[in-house]
CSV table of C-alpha atoms and ligand atoms in Angstrom, one decimal:
chain,number,residue,atom,x,y,z
W,1,UNK,CA,9.7,-15.1,16.1
W,2,UNK,CA,7.0,-12.7,15.3
W,3,UNK,CA,6.7,-12.0,11.6
W,4,UNK,CA,7.4,-8.3,11.7
W,5,UNK,CA,10.5,-8.9,13.8
W,6,UNK,CA,11.7,-11.5,11.3
W,7,UNK,CA,11.4,-9.0,8.5
W,8,UNK,CA,13.1,-6.3,10.5
W,9,UNK,CA,16.0,-8.4,11.6
W,10,UNK,CA,16.6,-9.6,8.1
W,11,UNK,CA,16.0,-6.3,6.3
W,12,UNK,CA,19.6,-5.7,5.2
W,13,UNK,CA,19.8,-9.1,3.5
W,14,UNK,CA,16.3,-8.7,2.0
W,15,UNK,CA,17.5,-5.5,0.4
W,16,UNK,CA,21.0,-6.9,-0.7
W,17,UNK,CA,19.4,-9.8,-2.4
W,18,UNK,CA,17.1,-7.6,-4.4
W,19,UNK,CA,20.1,-5.4,-5.4
W,20,UNK,CA,21.9,-8.6,-6.7
W,21,UNK,CA,18.9,-9.4,-8.8
W,22,UNK,CA,18.8,-5.9,-10.2
W,23,UNK,CA,22.4,-6.2,-11.3
W,24,UNK,CA,21.3,-8.8,-13.9
W,25,UNK,CA,20.3,-6.9,-17.1
W,26,UNK,CA,17.4,-9.2,-18.0
W,27,UNK,CA,16.1,-7.2,-20.9
W,28,UNK,CA,13.7,-9.4,-22.8
W,29,UNK,CA,13.2,-7.2,-25.8
W,30,UNK,CA,16.9,-7.2,-26.8
W,31,UNK,CA,18.5,-10.5,-27.9
W,32,UNK,CA,21.9,-9.1,-26.8
W,33,UNK,CA,20.8,-9.8,-23.2
W,34,UNK,CA,19.7,-13.4,-23.8
W,35,UNK,CA,22.2,-14.9,-21.4
W,36,UNK,CA,21.3,-12.5,-18.7
W,37,UNK,CA,17.6,-13.2,-19.0
W,38,UNK,CA,18.4,-16.9,-18.4
W,39,UNK,CA,20.7,-16.0,-15.6
W,40,UNK,CA,17.8,-14.0,-13.9
W,41,UNK,CA,15.6,-17.1,-14.2
W,42,UNK,CA,18.3,-19.1,-12.4
W,43,UNK,CA,18.5,-16.5,-9.7
W,44,UNK,CA,14.8,-16.6,-9.2
W,45,UNK,CA,14.8,-20.4,-8.9
W,46,UNK,CA,17.6,-20.3,-6.4
W,47,UNK,CA,15.9,-17.6,-4.4
W,48,UNK,CA,12.7,-19.6,-4.2
W,49,UNK,CA,14.6,-22.6,-3.0
W,50,UNK,CA,16.5,-20.6,-0.4
W,51,UNK,CA,13.1,-19.2,0.8
W,52,UNK,CA,11.8,-22.7,1.4
W,53,UNK,CA,9.6,-24.0,-1.4
W,54,UNK,CA,9.1,-27.8,-1.7
W,55,UNK,CA,10.6,-27.5,-5.2
W,56,UNK,CA,11.3,-25.0,-7.9
W,57,UNK,CA,11.8,-25.6,-11.6
W,58,UNK,CA,12.7,-23.7,-14.7
W,59,UNK,CA,10.0,-24.4,-17.3
W,60,UNK,CA,11.4,-23.9,-20.8
W,61,UNK,CA,9.2,-22.3,-23.4
W,62,UNK,CA,9.7,-21.3,-27.0
W,63,UNK,CA,11.0,-18.1,-25.6
W,64,UNK,CA,12.3,-17.2,-22.1
W,65,UNK,CA,11.5,-19.7,-19.3
W,66,UNK,CA,8.9,-19.5,-16.6
W,67,UNK,CA,10.1,-20.1,-13.1
W,68,UNK,CA,7.7,-22.2,-11.1
W,69,UNK,CA,7.9,-23.1,-7.4
W,70,UNK,CA,5.5,-24.3,-4.8
W,71,UNK,CA,5.0,-25.0,-1.1
W,72,UNK,CA,2.1,-27.2,-0.2
W,73,UNK,CA,1.6,-27.1,3.5
W,74,UNK,CA,-1.8,-28.9,3.5
W,75,UNK,CA,-3.8,-29.9,0.4
W,76,UNK,CA,-7.0,-28.7,2.2
W,77,UNK,CA,-5.6,-25.2,2.9
W,78,UNK,CA,-6.3,-22.4,0.4
W,79,UNK,CA,-3.8,-21.9,-2.4
W,80,UNK,CA,-2.4,-18.6,-3.5
W,81,UNK,CA,-0.8,-18.3,-6.9
W,82,UNK,CA,1.8,-15.5,-7.1
W,83,UNK,CA,2.6,-14.1,-10.6
W,84,UNK,CA,5.4,-11.7,-11.4
W,85,UNK,CA,8.0,-11.1,-14.1
W,86,UNK,CA,11.8,-11.1,-13.9
W,87,UNK,CA,12.3,-9.5,-17.3
W,88,UNK,CA,12.7,-5.7,-17.6
W,89,UNK,CA,12.4,-3.0,-20.2
W,90,UNK,CA,15.4,-1.8,-22.2
W,91,UNK,CA,17.3,0.9,-20.3
W,92,UNK,CA,17.9,3.3,-23.1
W,93,UNK,CA,18.3,6.2,-23.5
W,94,UNK,CA,21.3,5.5,-21.3
W,95,UNK,CA,22.6,9.1,-21.2
W,96,UNK,CA,19.5,10.2,-19.3
W,97,UNK,CA,20.2,8.0,-16.3
W,98,UNK,CA,21.9,9.7,-13.3
W,99,UNK,CA,23.5,6.3,-12.4
W,100,UNK,CA,24.0,3.1,-14.5
W,101,UNK,CA,20.7,1.2,-14.8
W,102,UNK,CA,22.1,-2.1,-13.7
W,103,UNK,CA,24.2,-0.8,-10.8
W,104,UNK,CA,21.6,-0.1,-8.2
W,105,UNK,CA,22.0,2.8,-5.8
W,106,UNK,CA,19.8,4.0,-3.0
W,107,UNK,CA,19.0,7.7,-3.0
W,108,UNK,CA,16.4,10.0,-1.3
W,109,UNK,CA,13.7,11.7,-3.4
W,110,UNK,CA,10.8,13.9,-2.6
W,111,UNK,CA,8.4,11.0,-3.0
W,112,UNK,CA,10.8,8.7,-1.1
W,113,UNK,CA,12.3,10.5,1.9
W,114,UNK,CA,13.7,7.3,3.3
W,115,UNK,CA,15.4,6.4,0.0
W,116,UNK,CA,14.6,4.6,-3.2
W,117,UNK,CA,16.5,2.0,-5.2
W,118,UNK,CA,17.5,3.3,-8.6
W,119,UNK,CA,17.8,0.6,-11.2
W,120,UNK,CA,16.0,-0.7,-14.3
W,121,UNK,CA,13.3,-3.2,-13.0
W,122,UNK,CA,13.4,-1.9,-9.4
W,123,UNK,CA,9.7,-1.2,-9.4
W,124,UNK,CA,8.7,-3.1,-12.6
W,125,UNK,CA,8.8,-5.8,-11.6
W,126,UNK,CA,11.8,-7.3,-9.8
W,127,UNK,CA,11.4,-5.2,-6.6
W,128,UNK,CA,7.7,-6.1,-6.5
W,129,UNK,CA,7.7,-9.8,-7.2
W,130,UNK,CA,10.7,-10.2,-4.9
W,131,UNK,CA,8.6,-8.9,-2.0
W,132,UNK,CA,6.5,-12.1,-2.4
W,133,UNK,CA,9.6,-14.3,-2.1
W,134,UNK,CA,10.6,-12.5,1.1
W,135,UNK,CA,7.1,-12.5,2.5
W,136,UNK,CA,6.9,-16.2,1.9
W,137,UNK,CA,10.3,-16.8,3.5
W,138,UNK,CA,9.2,-14.7,6.5
W,139,UNK,CA,5.9,-16.5,7.0
W,140,UNK,CA,7.6,-19.9,6.7
W,141,UNK,CA,10.5,-19.0,9.0
W,142,UNK,CA,8.2,-17.5,11.7
W,143,UNK,CA,5.8,-20.5,11.5
W,144,UNK,CA,2.9,-18.4,10.2
W,145,UNK,CA,2.4,-19.7,6.7
W,146,UNK,CA,-1.2,-21.0,6.6
W,147,UNK,CA,-1.9,-21.1,2.8
W,148,UNK,CA,-0.3,-23.2,0.1
W,149,UNK,CA,1.8,-21.0,-2.3
W,150,UNK,CA,2.6,-21.4,-6.0
W,151,UNK,CA,4.9,-19.0,-7.7
W,152,UNK,CA,4.9,-18.4,-11.4
W,153,UNK,CA,7.5,-15.8,-12.4
W,154,UNK,CA,7.9,-15.2,-16.1
W,155,UNK,CA,10.5,-13.6,-18.4
W,156,UNK,CA,8.5,-12.2,-21.2
W,157,UNK,CA,5.9,-9.9,-19.7
W,158,UNK,CA,7.5,-6.8,-21.3
W,159,UNK,CA,7.3,-8.4,-24.7
W,160,UNK,CA,3.7,-9.6,-24.6
W,161,UNK,CA,3.7,-12.9,-22.5
W,162,UNK,CA,3.0,-15.0,-25.6
W,163,UNK,CA,4.5,-18.2,-24.2
W,164,UNK,CA,2.9,-17.7,-20.8
W,165,UNK,CA,-0.4,-17.8,-22.5
W,166,UNK,CA,0.3,-21.2,-23.8
W,167,UNK,CA,1.9,-22.3,-20.5
W,168,UNK,CA,-1.2,-21.3,-18.5
W,169,UNK,CA,-3.6,-23.1,-20.9
W,170,UNK,CA,-1.4,-26.3,-20.8
W,171,UNK,CA,-0.9,-26.4,-17.1
W,172,UNK,CA,-4.3,-25.7,-15.5
W,173,UNK,CA,-4.0,-28.5,-13.0
W,174,UNK,CA,-0.5,-27.5,-11.8
W,175,UNK,CA,-1.6,-23.9,-11.5
W,176,UNK,CA,-4.8,-24.7,-9.7
W,177,UNK,CA,-5.3,-22.1,-6.9
W,178,UNK,CA,-8.0,-20.2,-5.1
W,179,UNK,CA,-6.7,-16.8,-5.8
W,180,UNK,CA,-4.0,-15.1,-7.9
W,181,UNK,CA,-1.9,-12.4,-6.3
W,182,UNK,CA,0.1,-9.9,-8.4
W,183,UNK,CA,2.3,-7.0,-7.4
W,184,UNK,CA,3.0,-5.2,-10.7
W,185,UNK,CA,0.9,-2.1,-10.4
W,186,UNK,CA,1.0,1.2,-8.5
W,187,UNK,CA,-0.6,2.5,-5.4
W,188,UNK,CA,-1.6,6.1,-4.9
W,189,UNK,CA,0.9,6.6,-2.0
W,190,UNK,CA,1.9,5.1,1.3
W,191,UNK,CA,-0.5,7.6,2.9
W,192,UNK,CA,-3.3,6.6,0.5
W,193,UNK,CA,-2.9,2.8,-0.1
W,194,UNK,CA,-4.9,1.5,-3.0
W,195,UNK,CA,-5.7,-1.7,-4.8
W,196,UNK,CA,-6.0,-1.8,-8.5
W,197,UNK,CA,-9.4,-3.0,-9.8
W,198,UNK,CA,-9.0,-2.3,-13.5
W,199,UNK,CA,-6.3,-2.4,-16.1
W,200,UNK,CA,-6.5,-1.3,-19.7
W,201,UNK,CA,-6.0,-3.5,-22.7
W,202,UNK,CA,-3.6,-2.8,-25.5
W,203,UNK,CA,-3.4,-3.0,-29.3
W,204,UNK,CA,0.0,-2.1,-30.7
W,205,UNK,CA,0.5,-1.3,-34.4
W,206,UNK,CA,3.4,-0.4,-36.6
W,207,UNK,CA,2.7,1.5,-39.8
W,208,UNK,CA,4.9,2.2,-42.8
W,209,UNK,CA,4.0,4.8,-45.5
W,210,UNK,CA,5.9,4.6,-48.8
W,211,UNK,CA,6.1,7.3,-51.4
W,212,UNK,CA,8.7,7.1,-54.2
W,213,UNK,CA,10.8,4.0,-54.4
W,214,UNK,CA,14.0,5.9,-53.4
W,215,UNK,CA,14.9,9.1,-51.5
W,216,UNK,CA,14.7,12.1,-53.9
W,217,UNK,CA,16.1,15.6,-54.1
W,218,UNK,CA,13.5,17.7,-52.3
W,219,UNK,CA,14.0,20.6,-54.7
W,220,UNK,CA,13.9,18.7,-58.0
W,221,UNK,CA,10.9,16.6,-56.9
W,222,UNK,CA,9.4,18.4,-53.9
W,223,UNK,CA,5.9,19.6,-54.8
W,224,UNK,CA,5.4,17.0,-57.5
W,225,UNK,CA,5.5,13.8,-55.4
W,226,UNK,CA,3.8,12.9,-52.1
W,227,UNK,CA,6.2,13.2,-49.1
W,228,UNK,CA,5.4,10.1,-47.0
W,229,UNK,CA,6.3,11.9,-43.8
W,230,UNK,CA,3.9,14.8,-44.5
W,231,UNK,CA,1.3,12.2,-45.4
W,232,UNK,CA,1.9,10.1,-42.3
W,233,UNK,CA,1.6,13.2,-40.1
W,234,UNK,CA,-1.7,14.2,-41.7
W,235,UNK,CA,-3.1,10.6,-41.4
W,236,UNK,CA,-2.0,10.4,-37.7
W,237,UNK,CA,-3.5,13.8,-36.8
W,238,UNK,CA,-6.8,12.8,-38.4
W,239,UNK,CA,-7.1,10.0,-35.9
W,240,UNK,CA,-8.4,12.4,-33.2
W,241,UNK,CA,-11.0,15.0,-33.6
W,242,UNK,CA,-11.1,18.5,-32.0
W,243,UNK,CA,-12.5,16.9,-28.7
W,244,UNK,CA,-9.7,14.3,-28.7
W,245,UNK,CA,-12.1,11.6,-29.5
W,246,UNK,CA,-10.7,8.8,-31.7
W,247,UNK,CA,-12.1,8.9,-35.2
W,248,UNK,CA,-11.7,5.2,-36.2
W,249,UNK,CA,-15.2,4.1,-37.1
W,250,UNK,CA,-16.5,1.5,-34.6
W,251,UNK,CA,-13.8,2.2,-32.1
W,252,UNK,CA,-16.2,3.1,-29.3
W,253,UNK,CA,-18.8,0.6,-30.2
W,254,UNK,CA,-18.3,-1.7,-27.2
W,255,UNK,CA,-16.9,0.9,-24.8
W,256,UNK,CA,-18.6,0.7,-21.5
W,257,UNK,CA,-20.0,4.1,-20.5
W,258,UNK,CA,-20.1,4.5,-16.7
W,259,UNK,CA,-22.9,6.1,-14.7
W,260,UNK,CA,-22.6,9.3,-12.7
W,261,UNK,CA,-22.3,7.4,-9.5
W,262,UNK,CA,-19.4,5.3,-10.5
W,263,UNK,CA,-17.6,8.2,-12.0
W,264,UNK,CA,-18.1,10.3,-8.9
W,265,UNK,CA,-16.8,7.4,-6.8
W,266,UNK,CA,-13.7,7.1,-9.0
W,267,UNK,CA,-13.0,10.8,-8.8
W,268,UNK,CA,-13.1,10.7,-5.0
W,269,UNK,CA,-9.6,9.1,-5.0
W,270,UNK,CA,-7.1,11.6,-3.7
W,271,UNK,CA,-5.6,13.3,-6.8
W,272,UNK,CA,-3.9,16.7,-6.8
W,273,UNK,CA,-4.0,18.0,-10.4
W,274,UNK,CA,-1.5,20.8,-9.5
W,275,UNK,CA,0.9,18.4,-8.0
W,276,UNK,CA,0.5,16.1,-11.1
W,277,UNK,CA,1.3,19.0,-13.5
W,278,UNK,CA,4.3,20.1,-11.4
W,279,UNK,CA,5.8,16.6,-11.2
W,280,UNK,CA,5.5,16.3,-15.0
W,281,UNK,CA,6.5,19.9,-15.7
W,282,UNK,CA,3.4,20.5,-17.9
W,283,UNK,CA,1.3,23.6,-17.9
W,284,UNK,CA,-2.0,21.8,-18.6
W,285,UNK,CA,-3.3,18.3,-18.7
W,286,UNK,CA,-4.7,17.1,-22.0
W,287,UNK,CA,-7.1,14.5,-23.2
W,288,UNK,CA,-10.6,13.5,-24.2
W,289,UNK,CA,-13.2,16.2,-23.7
W,290,UNK,CA,-15.7,15.6,-20.9
W,291,UNK,CA,-13.5,13.4,-18.7
W,292,UNK,CA,-11.2,14.1,-15.8
W,293,UNK,CA,-7.6,13.0,-15.7
W,294,UNK,CA,-8.5,10.0,-13.5
W,295,UNK,CA,-11.2,8.9,-16.0
W,296,UNK,CA,-9.0,9.6,-19.0
W,297,UNK,CA,-6.3,7.2,-17.9
W,298,UNK,CA,-8.6,4.7,-16.0
W,299,UNK,CA,-11.8,4.1,-17.9
W,300,UNK,CA,-11.3,5.7,-21.4
W,301,UNK,CA,-9.5,4.2,-24.4
W,302,UNK,CA,-6.7,6.2,-26.1
W,303,UNK,CA,-4.5,6.2,-29.2
W,304,UNK,CA,-0.9,7.3,-28.9
W,305,UNK,CA,2.1,7.5,-31.2
W,306,UNK,CA,5.0,5.9,-29.4
W,307,UNK,CA,7.6,6.6,-32.0
W,308,UNK,CA,7.9,8.1,-35.4
W,309,UNK,CA,10.8,8.2,-37.9
W,310,UNK,CA,11.9,8.7,-41.4
W,311,UNK,CA,14.0,11.0,-43.6
W,312,UNK,CA,17.1,12.8,-42.5
W,313,UNK,CA,17.8,13.3,-38.8
W,314,UNK,CA,21.6,13.7,-38.8
W,315,UNK,CA,23.6,16.8,-38.2
W,316,UNK,CA,22.8,19.9,-40.2
W,317,UNK,CA,20.4,20.0,-43.2
W,318,UNK,CA,20.1,17.6,-46.0
W,319,UNK,CA,17.5,18.3,-48.6
W,320,UNK,CA,15.7,15.1,-49.2
W,321,UNK,CA,12.2,13.9,-49.9
W,322,UNK,CA,12.2,10.5,-48.2
W,323,UNK,CA,10.9,7.3,-49.6
W,324,UNK,CA,9.4,6.0,-46.3
W,325,UNK,CA,7.9,7.1,-43.1
W,326,UNK,CA,7.1,4.9,-40.1
W,327,UNK,CA,5.3,5.1,-36.7
W,328,UNK,CA,4.5,2.8,-33.8
W,329,UNK,CA,1.0,3.5,-32.6
W,330,UNK,CA,-0.6,2.0,-29.5
W,331,UNK,CA,-4.2,2.0,-28.4
W,332,UNK,CA,-5.1,1.5,-24.7
W,333,UNK,CA,-8.4,-0.3,-24.5
W,334,UNK,CA,-11.1,-0.7,-21.9
W,335,UNK,CA,-13.3,-3.7,-21.0
W,336,UNK,CA,-15.3,-5.2,-23.9
W,337,UNK,CA,-13.0,-3.7,-26.6
W,338,UNK,CA,-11.4,-6.8,-28.1
W,339,UNK,CA,-7.8,-6.0,-28.9
W,340,UNK,CA,-7.8,-8.1,-32.1
W,341,UNK,CA,-11.0,-6.5,-33.4
W,342,UNK,CA,-9.6,-3.1,-32.6
W,343,UNK,CA,-6.4,-3.9,-34.4
W,344,UNK,CA,-8.4,-4.8,-37.5
W,345,UNK,CA,-10.5,-1.7,-37.3
W,346,UNK,CA,-7.3,0.4,-37.1
W,347,UNK,CA,-5.8,-1.4,-40.1
W,348,UNK,CA,-8.9,-0.9,-42.3
W,349,UNK,CA,-9.3,2.7,-41.3
W,350,UNK,CA,-5.7,3.6,-41.6
W,351,UNK,CA,-5.5,2.1,-45.1
W,352,UNK,CA,-8.7,3.8,-46.1
W,353,UNK,CA,-7.5,7.3,-45.3
W,354,UNK,CA,-4.2,7.0,-47.2
W,355,UNK,CA,-4.1,9.1,-50.4
W,356,UNK,CA,-3.6,7.0,-53.6
W,357,UNK,CA,-0.1,8.7,-53.9
W,358,UNK,CA,1.3,6.4,-51.2
W,359,UNK,CA,1.4,2.8,-50.2
W,360,UNK,CA,0.6,1.8,-46.6
W,361,UNK,CA,1.6,-1.2,-44.6
W,362,UNK,CA,0.1,-2.0,-41.2
W,363,UNK,CA,1.6,-4.6,-38.9
W,364,UNK,CA,0.0,-5.5,-35.6
W,365,UNK,CA,2.4,-6.2,-32.6
W,366,UNK,CA,1.3,-7.9,-29.4
W,367,UNK,CA,-1.9,-6.9,-27.6
W,368,UNK,CA,-4.0,-7.8,-24.7
W,369,UNK,CA,-7.4,-7.5,-23.2
W,370,UNK,CA,-8.4,-5.1,-20.5
W,371,UNK,CA,-9.5,-6.4,-17.1
W,372,UNK,CA,-11.8,-5.4,-14.3
W,373,UNK,CA,-11.5,-7.0,-10.9
W,374,UNK,CA,-14.7,-7.4,-8.7
W,375,UNK,CA,-14.4,-6.0,-5.2
W,376,UNK,CA,-16.8,-8.5,-3.5
W,377,UNK,CA,-14.5,-11.5,-3.6
W,378,UNK,CA,-12.7,-13.1,-0.6
W,379,UNK,CA,-9.4,-12.1,-2.3
W,380,UNK,CA,-10.3,-8.4,-2.5
W,381,UNK,CA,-11.6,-8.5,1.1
W,382,UNK,CA,-8.3,-10.1,2.2
W,383,UNK,CA,-6.4,-7.3,0.4
W,384,UNK,CA,-8.5,-4.7,2.2
W,385,UNK,CA,-8.0,-6.3,5.5
W,386,UNK,CA,-4.2,-6.6,4.9
W,387,UNK,CA,-4.0,-2.9,4.0
W,388,UNK,CA,-6.2,-2.0,7.0
W,389,UNK,CA,-3.8,-3.8,9.3
W,390,UNK,CA,-0.6,-2.7,7.7
W,391,UNK,CA,-1.5,1.0,7.1
W,392,UNK,CA,-4.4,1.6,9.4
W,393,UNK,CA,-6.3,2.9,6.3
W,394,UNK,CA,-9.1,1.8,4.1
W,395,UNK,CA,-7.9,0.6,0.6
W,396,UNK,CA,-9.0,2.8,-2.3
W,397,UNK,CA,-10.0,0.9,-5.4
W,398,UNK,CA,-8.3,2.4,-8.5
W,399,UNK,CA,-8.5,1.9,-12.2
W,400,UNK,CA,-5.0,2.0,-13.7
W,401,UNK,CA,-4.0,2.9,-17.3
W,402,UNK,CA,-1.3,0.3,-17.8
W,403,UNK,CA,-1.7,-3.2,-19.1
W,404,UNK,CA,-1.0,-6.7,-17.8
W,405,UNK,CA,-2.6,-8.9,-20.5
W,406,UNK,CA,-2.1,-12.0,-18.4
W,407,UNK,CA,-4.7,-10.7,-15.9
W,408,UNK,CA,-7.6,-11.3,-18.3
W,409,UNK,CA,-6.1,-14.6,-19.3
W,410,UNK,CA,-6.2,-15.8,-15.6
W,411,UNK,CA,-9.9,-14.7,-15.5
W,412,UNK,CA,-10.7,-16.5,-18.7
W,413,UNK,CA,-8.6,-19.7,-18.4
W,414,UNK,CA,-8.3,-20.3,-14.7
W,415,UNK,CA,-11.6,-18.6,-13.7
W,416,UNK,CA,-9.7,-16.6,-11.1
W,417,UNK,CA,-9.8,-12.8,-10.5
W,418,UNK,CA,-6.3,-11.7,-9.8
W,419,UNK,CA,-5.8,-9.4,-6.8
W,420,UNK,CA,-3.6,-6.5,-8.0
W,421,UNK,CA,-1.8,-5.5,-4.9
W,422,UNK,CA,1.0,-3.3,-6.1
W,423,UNK,CA,3.3,-0.9,-4.1
W,424,UNK,CA,4.9,1.2,-6.8
W,425,UNK,CA,4.2,4.9,-7.3
W,426,UNK,CA,3.2,6.5,-10.6
W,427,UNK,CA,6.3,8.7,-10.1
W,428,UNK,CA,8.7,5.7,-9.9
W,429,UNK,CA,9.6,6.2,-13.6
W,430,UNK,CA,9.0,2.7,-14.8
W,431,UNK,CA,10.0,2.2,-18.5
W,432,UNK,CA,11.8,5.5,-18.2
W,433,UNK,CA,15.4,6.6,-17.2
W,434,UNK,CA,16.0,6.6,-13.4
W,435,UNK,CA,13.4,4.0,-12.6
W,436,UNK,CA,13.3,3.6,-8.8
W,437,UNK,CA,11.4,1.8,-6.0
W,438,UNK,CA,10.9,3.1,-2.5
W,439,UNK,CA,12.7,1.2,0.2
W,440,UNK,CA,9.7,1.8,2.5
W,441,UNK,CA,7.4,0.5,-0.3
W,442,UNK,CA,9.5,-2.6,-0.5
W,443,UNK,CA,9.3,-3.4,3.2
W,444,UNK,CA,5.7,-2.3,3.7
W,445,UNK,CA,4.9,-4.5,0.7
W,446,UNK,CA,6.5,-7.5,2.2
W,447,UNK,CA,4.5,-7.0,5.4
W,448,UNK,CA,1.2,-6.4,3.6
W,449,UNK,CA,1.6,-9.4,1.4
W,450,UNK,CA,2.2,-11.6,4.5
W,451,UNK,CA,-1.0,-10.1,6.0
W,452,UNK,CA,-2.9,-10.8,2.8
W,453,UNK,CA,-2.1,-14.5,3.4
W,454,UNK,CA,-3.2,-14.4,7.0
W,455,UNK,CA,-6.5,-12.7,6.1
W,456,UNK,CA,-7.1,-14.8,3.0
W,457,UNK,CA,-6.9,-17.9,5.2
W,458,UNK,CA,-9.2,-16.4,7.8
W,459,UNK,CA,-11.8,-15.3,5.3
W,460,UNK,CA,-11.8,-18.4,3.2
W,461,UNK,CA,-12.4,-20.8,6.1
W,462,UNK,CA,-11.2,-23.6,4.0
W,463,UNK,CA,-9.3,-26.1,6.2
G,1,BES,N1,3.8,-3.5,-14.8
G,1,BES,C1,3.4,-3.0,-16.1
G,1,BES,C2,2.0,-2.6,-16.2
G,1,BES,C3,1.5,-1.5,-15.3
G,1,BES,C4,2.2,-0.4,-15.0
G,1,BES,C5,0.2,-1.6,-14.8
G,1,BES,C6,1.8,0.5,-14.1
G,1,BES,C7,-0.3,-0.6,-13.9
G,1,BES,C8,0.5,0.4,-13.6
G,1,BES,C9,3.8,-4.0,-17.1
G,1,BES,O1,5.1,-4.5,-16.9
G,1,BES,C10,3.8,-3.3,-18.5
G,1,BES,O2,4.7,-2.5,-18.7
G,1,BES,N2,2.9,-3.7,-19.4
G,1,BES,C11,2.9,-3.2,-20.7
G,1,BES,C12,2.2,-4.0,-21.6
G,1,BES,C13,2.9,-5.2,-22.1
G,1,BES,C14,2.1,-6.1,-23.0
G,1,BES,C15,4.2,-4.9,-22.8
G,1,BES,C16,2.3,-1.8,-20.8
G,1,BES,O3,1.4,-1.5,-20.0
G,1,BES,O4,2.7,-1.0,-21.6
G,2,MN,MN1,5.4,-5.0,-14.9
G,3,MN,MN1,6.5,-2.9,-17.7
């Protein structure tokens, strides 16, 4: 049977299986879901087996397991290594969901007139990696699989992929491939298909500012003792200047400045600032002076407070001068900024700006390096050809603001440039309440992935 026909005639099952996977609350950050994360790994293994791999296994790690599976059709044929993650972000705040996060429902939206699947993990990344399982099944069943396939689906991406790092370093022979294929990013839209050619890195810090050793009466002591929340706010606001440049000394030292031509090229991507503002319900965009929105999120580093707490936040008013104030601060990084070096710069600077009246603690969380993907490789050309055939459009290369730290690791350890062929939309609300993934995106993704294999085989001329 023709591949497209196979996908069509199995579409209901392809969707139902994904909905079953979405019902498993595999939240890696919260130990309360430990059983479910393991259950999701079992589900992935069984789905690979059902799709037709030679074998699949659950590889234990110090944390959550990595599911590995492979189909070797011919040792001389090119090998595609598929990476994805079966863990998801926590679903809270739960009260902001229109339907329960782990009870998927399909509803129409303005961006998805043919319906979208609402569930935590639908776009990030279950709905996206599952396309690969179904594309593989479809190619195999329709007699069109012409590349070897290796699947590596992990369960700790949302908490920093620490154990995957070790796994990749220890299993280079097993993971040997010609190209890595990842669907865990966005595209501009189904009308403007794009391929991601850059991801930002990440340095994530937690800070604690301590004033007096206990909470105090804000009348008795207020004015005479440093209030750690006031101080923390002052310190945080000093981290940007009036042009929204980051003030940490040395922060921009290795940042690559792009020429006019590249920036012009980047800004040619379809982007409607009015639409962007409307979708987010903001009056104005905001960011580093001298850069467009596309540049601010794609090629410029940032510093953002992700959460801040301390003092009294209950009902009514309690007069208190708190002992402690805390914040979680992340920096998105660009190529050549080393996340460990930046974390150090942050720590030194943050401690140096603290007034002697408080004590400051800085704890780094996970981080990762940025990545840029060359566009002259066989893999990139295969992605272009697949998009051309599936959409009848030329793929637009985009630089995305999110981070997949494992991308740089693949480049460094395996010497492979991953192809970031994602089908989510920026409006899919990943990491947010009401996350969803377009039904059309799911099926178009399956088709495009299968075409990627076809063109990768053709272009690599390997067997
Ligand atoms: N899939 C996302 C990354 C992403 C999202 C890339 C949208 C491009 C567009 C991934 O699951 C993720 O959330 N990564 C984290 C970093 C990780 C170390 C926790 C991120 O970007 O915050
Ligand atoms: Mn993801
Ligand atoms: Mn994510």
